[in-house]
mmCIF file of C-alpha atoms in Angstrom:
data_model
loop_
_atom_site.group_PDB
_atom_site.id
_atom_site.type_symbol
_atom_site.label_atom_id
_atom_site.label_comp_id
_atom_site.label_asym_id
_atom_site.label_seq_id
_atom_site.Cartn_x
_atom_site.Cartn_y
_atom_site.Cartn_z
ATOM 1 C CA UNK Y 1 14.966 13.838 5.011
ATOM 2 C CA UNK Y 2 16.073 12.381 2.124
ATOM 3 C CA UNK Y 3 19.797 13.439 2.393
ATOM 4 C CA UNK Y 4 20.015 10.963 5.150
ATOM 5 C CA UNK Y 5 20.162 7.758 2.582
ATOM 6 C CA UNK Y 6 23.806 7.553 1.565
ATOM 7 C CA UNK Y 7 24.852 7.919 5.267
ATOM 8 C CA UNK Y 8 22.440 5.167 6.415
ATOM 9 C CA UNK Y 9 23.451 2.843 3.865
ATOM 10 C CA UNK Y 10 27.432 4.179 4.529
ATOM 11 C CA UNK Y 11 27.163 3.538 8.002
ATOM 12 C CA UNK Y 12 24.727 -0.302 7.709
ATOM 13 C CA UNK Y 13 27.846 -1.089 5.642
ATOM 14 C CA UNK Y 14 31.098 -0.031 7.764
ATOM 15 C CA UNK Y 15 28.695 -0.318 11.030
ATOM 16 C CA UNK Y 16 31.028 2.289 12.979
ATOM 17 C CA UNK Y 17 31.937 5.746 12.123
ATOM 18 C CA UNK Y 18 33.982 8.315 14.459
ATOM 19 C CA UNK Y 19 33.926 12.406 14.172
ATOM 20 C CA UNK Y 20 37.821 11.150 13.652
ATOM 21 C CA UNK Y 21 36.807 9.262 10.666
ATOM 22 C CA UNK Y 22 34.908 12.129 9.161
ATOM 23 C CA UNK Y 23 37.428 14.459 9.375
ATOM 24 C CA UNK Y 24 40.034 12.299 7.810
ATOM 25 C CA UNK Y 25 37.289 11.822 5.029
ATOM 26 C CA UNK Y 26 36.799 15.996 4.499
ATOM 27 C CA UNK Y 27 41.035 16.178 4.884
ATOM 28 C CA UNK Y 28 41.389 13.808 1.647
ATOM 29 C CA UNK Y 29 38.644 15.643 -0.249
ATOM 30 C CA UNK Y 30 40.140 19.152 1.196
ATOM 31 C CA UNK Y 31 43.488 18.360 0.336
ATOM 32 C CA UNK Y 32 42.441 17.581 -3.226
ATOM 33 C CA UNK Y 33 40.874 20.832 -4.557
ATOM 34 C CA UNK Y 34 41.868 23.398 -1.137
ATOM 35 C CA UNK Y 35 44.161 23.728 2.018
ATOM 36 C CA UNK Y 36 40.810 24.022 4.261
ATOM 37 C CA UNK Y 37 42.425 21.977 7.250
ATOM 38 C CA UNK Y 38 42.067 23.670 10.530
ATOM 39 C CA UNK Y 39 40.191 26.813 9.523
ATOM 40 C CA UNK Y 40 36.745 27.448 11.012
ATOM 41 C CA UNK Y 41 34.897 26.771 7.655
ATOM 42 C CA UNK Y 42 36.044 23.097 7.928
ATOM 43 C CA UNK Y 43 35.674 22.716 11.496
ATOM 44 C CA UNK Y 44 31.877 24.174 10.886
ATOM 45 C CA UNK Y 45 31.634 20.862 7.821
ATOM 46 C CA UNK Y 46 32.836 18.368 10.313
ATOM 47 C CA UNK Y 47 30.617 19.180 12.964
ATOM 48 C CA UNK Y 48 27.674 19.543 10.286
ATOM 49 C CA UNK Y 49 28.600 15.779 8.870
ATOM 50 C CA UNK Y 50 28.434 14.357 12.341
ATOM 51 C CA UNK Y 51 25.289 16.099 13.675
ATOM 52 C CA UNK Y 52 23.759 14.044 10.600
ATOM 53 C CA UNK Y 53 25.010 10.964 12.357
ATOM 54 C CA UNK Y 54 24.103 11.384 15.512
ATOM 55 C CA UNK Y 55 20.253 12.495 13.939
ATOM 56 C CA UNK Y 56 20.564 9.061 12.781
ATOM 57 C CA UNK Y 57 21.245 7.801 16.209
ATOM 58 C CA UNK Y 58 18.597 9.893 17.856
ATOM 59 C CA UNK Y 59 15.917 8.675 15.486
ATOM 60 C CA UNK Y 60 16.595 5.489 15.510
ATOM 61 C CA UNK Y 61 17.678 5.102 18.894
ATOM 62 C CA UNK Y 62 20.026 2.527 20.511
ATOM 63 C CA UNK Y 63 18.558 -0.646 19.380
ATOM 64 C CA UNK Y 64 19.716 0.008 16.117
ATOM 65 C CA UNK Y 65 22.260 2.574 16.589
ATOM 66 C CA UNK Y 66 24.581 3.415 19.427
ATOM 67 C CA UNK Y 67 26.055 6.907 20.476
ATOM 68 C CA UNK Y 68 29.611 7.334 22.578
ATOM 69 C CA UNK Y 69 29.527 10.358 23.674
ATOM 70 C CA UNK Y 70 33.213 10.293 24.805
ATOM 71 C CA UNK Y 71 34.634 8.829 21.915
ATOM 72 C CA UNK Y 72 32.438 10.367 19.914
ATOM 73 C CA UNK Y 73 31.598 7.312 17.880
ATOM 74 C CA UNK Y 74 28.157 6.079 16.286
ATOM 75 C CA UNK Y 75 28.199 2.081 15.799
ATOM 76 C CA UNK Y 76 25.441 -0.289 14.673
ATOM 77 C CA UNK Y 77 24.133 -2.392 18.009
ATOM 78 C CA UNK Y 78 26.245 -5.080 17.850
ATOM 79 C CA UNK Y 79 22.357 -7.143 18.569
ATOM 80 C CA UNK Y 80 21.226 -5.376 15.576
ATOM 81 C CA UNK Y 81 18.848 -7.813 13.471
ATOM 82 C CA UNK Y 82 16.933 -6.228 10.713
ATOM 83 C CA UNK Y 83 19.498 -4.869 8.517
ATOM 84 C CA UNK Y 84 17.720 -6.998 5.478
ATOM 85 C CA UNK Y 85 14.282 -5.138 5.971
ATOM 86 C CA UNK Y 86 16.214 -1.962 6.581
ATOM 87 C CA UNK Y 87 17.930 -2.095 3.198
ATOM 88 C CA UNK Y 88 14.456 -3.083 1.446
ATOM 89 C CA UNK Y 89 12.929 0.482 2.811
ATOM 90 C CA UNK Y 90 16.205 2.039 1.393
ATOM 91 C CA UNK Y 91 15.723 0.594 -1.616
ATOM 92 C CA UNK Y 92 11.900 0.840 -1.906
ATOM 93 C CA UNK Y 93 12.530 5.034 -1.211
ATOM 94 C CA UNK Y 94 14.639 4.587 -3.984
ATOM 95 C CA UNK Y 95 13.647 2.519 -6.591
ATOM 96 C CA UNK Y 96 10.650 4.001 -8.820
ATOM 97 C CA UNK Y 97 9.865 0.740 -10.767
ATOM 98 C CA UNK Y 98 9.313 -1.663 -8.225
ATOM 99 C CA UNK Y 99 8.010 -5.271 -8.732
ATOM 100 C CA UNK Y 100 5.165 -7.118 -6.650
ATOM 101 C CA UNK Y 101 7.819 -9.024 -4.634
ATOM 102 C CA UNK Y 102 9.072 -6.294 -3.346
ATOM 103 C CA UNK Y 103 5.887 -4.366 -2.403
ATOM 104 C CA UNK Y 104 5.157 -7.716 -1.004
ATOM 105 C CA UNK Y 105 8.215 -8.078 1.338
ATOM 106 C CA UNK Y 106 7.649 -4.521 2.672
ATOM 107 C CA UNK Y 107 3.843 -5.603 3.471
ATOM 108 C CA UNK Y 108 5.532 -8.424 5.283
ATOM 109 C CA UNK Y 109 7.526 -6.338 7.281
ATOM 110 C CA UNK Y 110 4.820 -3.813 8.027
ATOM 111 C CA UNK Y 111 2.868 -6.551 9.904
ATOM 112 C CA UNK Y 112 5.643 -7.868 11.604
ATOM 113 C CA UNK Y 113 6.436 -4.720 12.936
ATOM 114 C CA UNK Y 114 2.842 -3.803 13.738
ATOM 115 C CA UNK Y 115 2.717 -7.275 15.503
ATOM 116 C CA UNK Y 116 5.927 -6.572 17.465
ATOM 117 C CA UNK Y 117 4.297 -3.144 18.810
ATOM 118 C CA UNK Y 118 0.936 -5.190 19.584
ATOM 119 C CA UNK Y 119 3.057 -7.732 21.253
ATOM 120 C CA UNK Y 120 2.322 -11.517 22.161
ATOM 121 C CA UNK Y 121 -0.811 -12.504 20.958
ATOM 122 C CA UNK Y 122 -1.614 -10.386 17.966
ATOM 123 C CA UNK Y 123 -2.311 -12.218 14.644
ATOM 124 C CA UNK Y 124 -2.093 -10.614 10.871
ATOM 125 C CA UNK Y 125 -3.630 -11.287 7.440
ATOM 126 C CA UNK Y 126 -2.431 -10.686 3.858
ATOM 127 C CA UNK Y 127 -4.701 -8.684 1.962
ATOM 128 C CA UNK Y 128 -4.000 -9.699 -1.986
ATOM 129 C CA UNK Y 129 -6.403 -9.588 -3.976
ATOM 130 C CA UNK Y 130 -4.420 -9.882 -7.017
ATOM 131 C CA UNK Y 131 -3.037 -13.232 -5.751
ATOM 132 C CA UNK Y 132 -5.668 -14.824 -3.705
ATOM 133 C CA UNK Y 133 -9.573 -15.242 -3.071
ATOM 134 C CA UNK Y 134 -10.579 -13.692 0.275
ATOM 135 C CA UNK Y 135 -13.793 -15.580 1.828
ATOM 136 C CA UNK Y 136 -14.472 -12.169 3.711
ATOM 137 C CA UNK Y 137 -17.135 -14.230 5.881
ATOM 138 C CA UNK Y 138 -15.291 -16.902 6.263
ATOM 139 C CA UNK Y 139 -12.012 -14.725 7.505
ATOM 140 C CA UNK Y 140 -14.382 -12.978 9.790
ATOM 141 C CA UNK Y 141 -15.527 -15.738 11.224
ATOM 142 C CA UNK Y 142 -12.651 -18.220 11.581
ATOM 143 C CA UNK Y 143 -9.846 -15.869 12.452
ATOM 144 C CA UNK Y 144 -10.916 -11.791 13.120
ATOM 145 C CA UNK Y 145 -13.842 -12.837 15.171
ATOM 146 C CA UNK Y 146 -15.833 -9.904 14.570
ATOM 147 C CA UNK Y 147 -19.213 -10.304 12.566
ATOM 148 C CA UNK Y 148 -19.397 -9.370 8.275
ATOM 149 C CA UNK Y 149 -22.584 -7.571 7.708
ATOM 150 C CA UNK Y 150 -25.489 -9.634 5.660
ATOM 151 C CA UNK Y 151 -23.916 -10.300 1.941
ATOM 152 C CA UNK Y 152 -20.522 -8.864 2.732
ATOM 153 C CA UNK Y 153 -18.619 -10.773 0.458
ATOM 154 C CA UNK Y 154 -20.727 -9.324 -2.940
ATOM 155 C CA UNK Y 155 -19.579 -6.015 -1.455
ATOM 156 C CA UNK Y 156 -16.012 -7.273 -0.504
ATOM 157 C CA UNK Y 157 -15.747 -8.348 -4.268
ATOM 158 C CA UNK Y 158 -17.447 -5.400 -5.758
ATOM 159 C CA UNK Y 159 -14.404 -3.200 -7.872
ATOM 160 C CA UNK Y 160 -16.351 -0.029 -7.010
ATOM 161 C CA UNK Y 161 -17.119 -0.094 -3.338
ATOM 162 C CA UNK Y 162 -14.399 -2.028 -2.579
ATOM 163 C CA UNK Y 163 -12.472 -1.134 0.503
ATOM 164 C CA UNK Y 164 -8.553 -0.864 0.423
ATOM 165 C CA UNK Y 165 -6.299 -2.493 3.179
ATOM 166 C CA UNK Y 166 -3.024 -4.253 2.152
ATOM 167 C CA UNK Y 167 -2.826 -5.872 5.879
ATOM 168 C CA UNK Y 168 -5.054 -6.507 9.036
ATOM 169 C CA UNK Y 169 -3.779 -6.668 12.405
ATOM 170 C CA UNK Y 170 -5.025 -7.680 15.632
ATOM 171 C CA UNK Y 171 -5.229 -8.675 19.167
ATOM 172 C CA UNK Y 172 -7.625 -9.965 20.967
ATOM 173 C CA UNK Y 173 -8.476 -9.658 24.909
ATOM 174 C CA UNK Y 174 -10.300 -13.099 25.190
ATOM 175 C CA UNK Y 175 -12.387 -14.579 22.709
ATOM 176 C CA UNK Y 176 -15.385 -12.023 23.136
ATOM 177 C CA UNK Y 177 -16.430 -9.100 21.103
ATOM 178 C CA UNK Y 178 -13.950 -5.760 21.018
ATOM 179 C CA UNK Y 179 -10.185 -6.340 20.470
ATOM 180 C CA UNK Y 180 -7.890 -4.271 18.670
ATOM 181 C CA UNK Y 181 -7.893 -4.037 14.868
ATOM 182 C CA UNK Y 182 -5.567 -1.904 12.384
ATOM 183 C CA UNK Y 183 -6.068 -1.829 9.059
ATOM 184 C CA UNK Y 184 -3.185 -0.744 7.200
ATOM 185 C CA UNK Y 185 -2.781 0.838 3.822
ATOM 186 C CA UNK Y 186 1.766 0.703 2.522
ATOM 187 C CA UNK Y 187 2.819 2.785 0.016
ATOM 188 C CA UNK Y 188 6.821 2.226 -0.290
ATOM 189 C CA UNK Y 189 7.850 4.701 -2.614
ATOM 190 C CA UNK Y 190 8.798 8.253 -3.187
ATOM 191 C CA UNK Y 191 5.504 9.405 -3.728
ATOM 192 C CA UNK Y 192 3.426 8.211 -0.911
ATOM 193 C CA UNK Y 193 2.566 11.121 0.167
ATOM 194 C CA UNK Y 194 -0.595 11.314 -2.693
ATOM 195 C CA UNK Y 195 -1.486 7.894 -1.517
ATOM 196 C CA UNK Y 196 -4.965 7.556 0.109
ATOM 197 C CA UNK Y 197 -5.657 6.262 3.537
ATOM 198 C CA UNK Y 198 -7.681 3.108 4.497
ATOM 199 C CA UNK Y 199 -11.319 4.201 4.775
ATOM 200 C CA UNK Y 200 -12.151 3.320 7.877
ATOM 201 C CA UNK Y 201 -15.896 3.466 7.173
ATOM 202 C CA UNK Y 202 -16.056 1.571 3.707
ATOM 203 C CA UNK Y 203 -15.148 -1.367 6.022
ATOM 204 C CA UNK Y 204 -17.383 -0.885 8.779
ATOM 205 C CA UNK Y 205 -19.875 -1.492 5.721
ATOM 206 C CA UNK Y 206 -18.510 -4.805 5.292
ATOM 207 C CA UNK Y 207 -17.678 -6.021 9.193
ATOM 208 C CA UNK Y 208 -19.652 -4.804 12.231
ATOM 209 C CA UNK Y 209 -16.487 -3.815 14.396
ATOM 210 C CA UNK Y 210 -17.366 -3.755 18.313
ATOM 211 C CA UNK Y 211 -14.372 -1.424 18.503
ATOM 212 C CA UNK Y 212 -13.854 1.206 15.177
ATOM 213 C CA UNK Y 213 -10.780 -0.418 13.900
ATOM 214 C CA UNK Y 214 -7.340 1.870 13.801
ATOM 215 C CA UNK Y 215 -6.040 2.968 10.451
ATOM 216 C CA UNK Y 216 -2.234 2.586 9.788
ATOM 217 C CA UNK Y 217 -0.304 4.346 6.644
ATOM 218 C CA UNK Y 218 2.986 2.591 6.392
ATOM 219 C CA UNK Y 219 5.711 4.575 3.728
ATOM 220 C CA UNK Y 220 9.411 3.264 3.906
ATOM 221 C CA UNK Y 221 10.268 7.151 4.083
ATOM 222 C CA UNK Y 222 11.785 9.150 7.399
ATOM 223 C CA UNK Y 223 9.544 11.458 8.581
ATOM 224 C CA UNK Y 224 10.555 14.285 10.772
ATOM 225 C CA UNK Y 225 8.334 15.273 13.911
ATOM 226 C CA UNK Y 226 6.323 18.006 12.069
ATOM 227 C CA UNK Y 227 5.586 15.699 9.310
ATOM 228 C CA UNK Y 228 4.168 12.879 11.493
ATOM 229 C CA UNK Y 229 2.556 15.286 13.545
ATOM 230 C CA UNK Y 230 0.469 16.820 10.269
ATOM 231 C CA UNK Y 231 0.250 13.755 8.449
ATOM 232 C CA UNK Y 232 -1.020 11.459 11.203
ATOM 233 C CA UNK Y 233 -4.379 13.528 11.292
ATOM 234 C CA UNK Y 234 -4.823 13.177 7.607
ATOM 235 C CA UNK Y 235 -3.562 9.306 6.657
ATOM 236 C CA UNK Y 236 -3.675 7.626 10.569
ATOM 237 C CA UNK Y 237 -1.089 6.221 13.086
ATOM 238 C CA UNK Y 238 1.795 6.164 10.293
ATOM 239 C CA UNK Y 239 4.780 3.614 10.152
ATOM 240 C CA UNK Y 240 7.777 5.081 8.672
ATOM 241 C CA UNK Y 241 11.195 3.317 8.207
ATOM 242 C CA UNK Y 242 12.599 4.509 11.529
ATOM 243 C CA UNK Y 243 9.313 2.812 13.246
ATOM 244 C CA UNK Y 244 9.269 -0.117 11.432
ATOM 245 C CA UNK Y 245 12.910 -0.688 11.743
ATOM 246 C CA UNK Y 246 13.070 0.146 15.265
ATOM 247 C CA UNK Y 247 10.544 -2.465 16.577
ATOM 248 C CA UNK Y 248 11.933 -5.101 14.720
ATOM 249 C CA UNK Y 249 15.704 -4.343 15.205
ATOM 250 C CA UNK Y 250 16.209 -7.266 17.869
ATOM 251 C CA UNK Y 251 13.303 -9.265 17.050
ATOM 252 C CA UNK Y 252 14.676 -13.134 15.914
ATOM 253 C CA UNK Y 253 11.400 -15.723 15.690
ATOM 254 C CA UNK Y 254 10.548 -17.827 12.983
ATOM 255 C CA UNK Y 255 8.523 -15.713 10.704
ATOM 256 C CA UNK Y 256 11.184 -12.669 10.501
ATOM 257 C CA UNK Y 257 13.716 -15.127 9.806
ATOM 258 C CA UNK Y 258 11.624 -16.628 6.860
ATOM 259 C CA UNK Y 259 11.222 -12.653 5.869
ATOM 260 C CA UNK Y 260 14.919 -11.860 6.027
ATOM 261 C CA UNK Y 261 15.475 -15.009 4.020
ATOM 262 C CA UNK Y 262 13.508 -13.965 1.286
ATOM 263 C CA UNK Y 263 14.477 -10.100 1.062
ATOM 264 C CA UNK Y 264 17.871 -11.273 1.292
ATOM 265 C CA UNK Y 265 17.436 -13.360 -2.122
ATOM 266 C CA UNK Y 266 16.494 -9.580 -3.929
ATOM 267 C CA UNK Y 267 20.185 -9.215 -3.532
ATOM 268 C CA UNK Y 268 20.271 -6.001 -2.166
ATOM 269 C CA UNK Y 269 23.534 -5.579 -0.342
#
């Protein structure tokens, strides 16, 4: 559903568009190569332009985009929040030479999102290797409170048996065993779709989950309903833009902001 980029970024960037507006549009463009105005052909690419719009609407529902179906008018919700994390999925579809900070900022939103959906209480964790020791035992311990197997961190570190996860997320129920876990894999580009999910059982290896943890596969594409449907059984509860952007399109606390701040400094707009 590519095709649908230049009329989300159109419409984040005028925030209101009428069938009215369209169809002045299509008159300009008509009236420079064709006299189309009025005939059934250019009724037929009105109509088309604006069922894209509405799609839009549908998907992302009215949090982020609003539908009058008497004036026939889509509008960004007025309450709308998360344009700057919108524009970084846009952009990370987009853009095949992407740099850590901006792989980062998309993991960042990922868990915010997943947070949101988990609601009050849930807690995340950063999984960087690259940047950061991980005491596995110690992480296990202090914050996941589940148990790490007998000389987990040797396997944690080990390069070869090494289980993926770019984020953990979870909420408890009290401070006993069995709460919720995801682990999530992202993979913001274009070609996620040969990206591998988190195995779930390399991990149970490492920490003895009460409760088998949930895998998430978060892509900054727009998947239609066939495509989450079949892709869901083979890569886990997936998180695609319209997901991530819907849960997080009124949400206004601290750590969002600090988010927003910092994709806003990529200087996207």
């Amino acid at each position: 559903m590519n095709d649908l980029i230049e009329l989300e970024k159109k419409l984040l960037e005028i925030r209101s568009i009428s069938k009215l507006d369209i169809r002045r549009e299509l008159e300009d463009v008509s009236n420079e190569s064709s006299n189309m105005d009025n005939t059934p052909e250019f009724e037929s690419q009105v109509n088309d332009e604006f069922k894209k719009y509405k799609l839009l609407a549908k998907l992302f529902g009215a949090n982020v985009f609003q539908y009058s179906e008497n004036e026939l008018v889509i509008e960004v919700n007025p309450q709308f929040k998360s344009k700057p994390e919108y524009l970084l999925c846009l952009y990370c579809i987009e853009k095949s030479d992407k740099k850590r900070e901006e792989t980062s900022l998309f993991e960042k939103i990922v868990a915010e999102a997943l947070q949101q959906y988990l609601g009050i209480g849930s807690e995340h964790r950063l999984i960087d290797r690259e940047k950061e020791f991980i005491d596995i035992e110690k992480f296990c311990r202090e914050e996941l409170q589940e148990r790490a197997f007998s000389g987990a961190q040797k396997t944690f570190k080990n390069s070869a048996n090494t289980p993926r996860c770019d984020v953990i997320v979870w909420k408890k129920i009290d401070n006993r065993a069995g709460k919720i876990v995801c682990l999530v894999q992202c993979k913001s580009g274009k070609h996620w779709e040969d990206g591998h999910p988190v195995n779930v059982e390399m991990w149970k290896k490492i920490i003895n989950f009460a409760v088998a943890p949930l895998p998430v596969f978060a892509v900054s594409d727009l998947l239609n309903e066939d495509e989450l449907f079949s892709r869901s059984s083979e890569k886990g509860l997936i998180l695609d833009r319209v997901r991530i952007i819907s849960l997080l399109a009124n949400v206004e606390h601290d750590s969002i902001k600090q988010v927003r701040q910092e994709i806003q400094e990529l200087g996207l707009e």
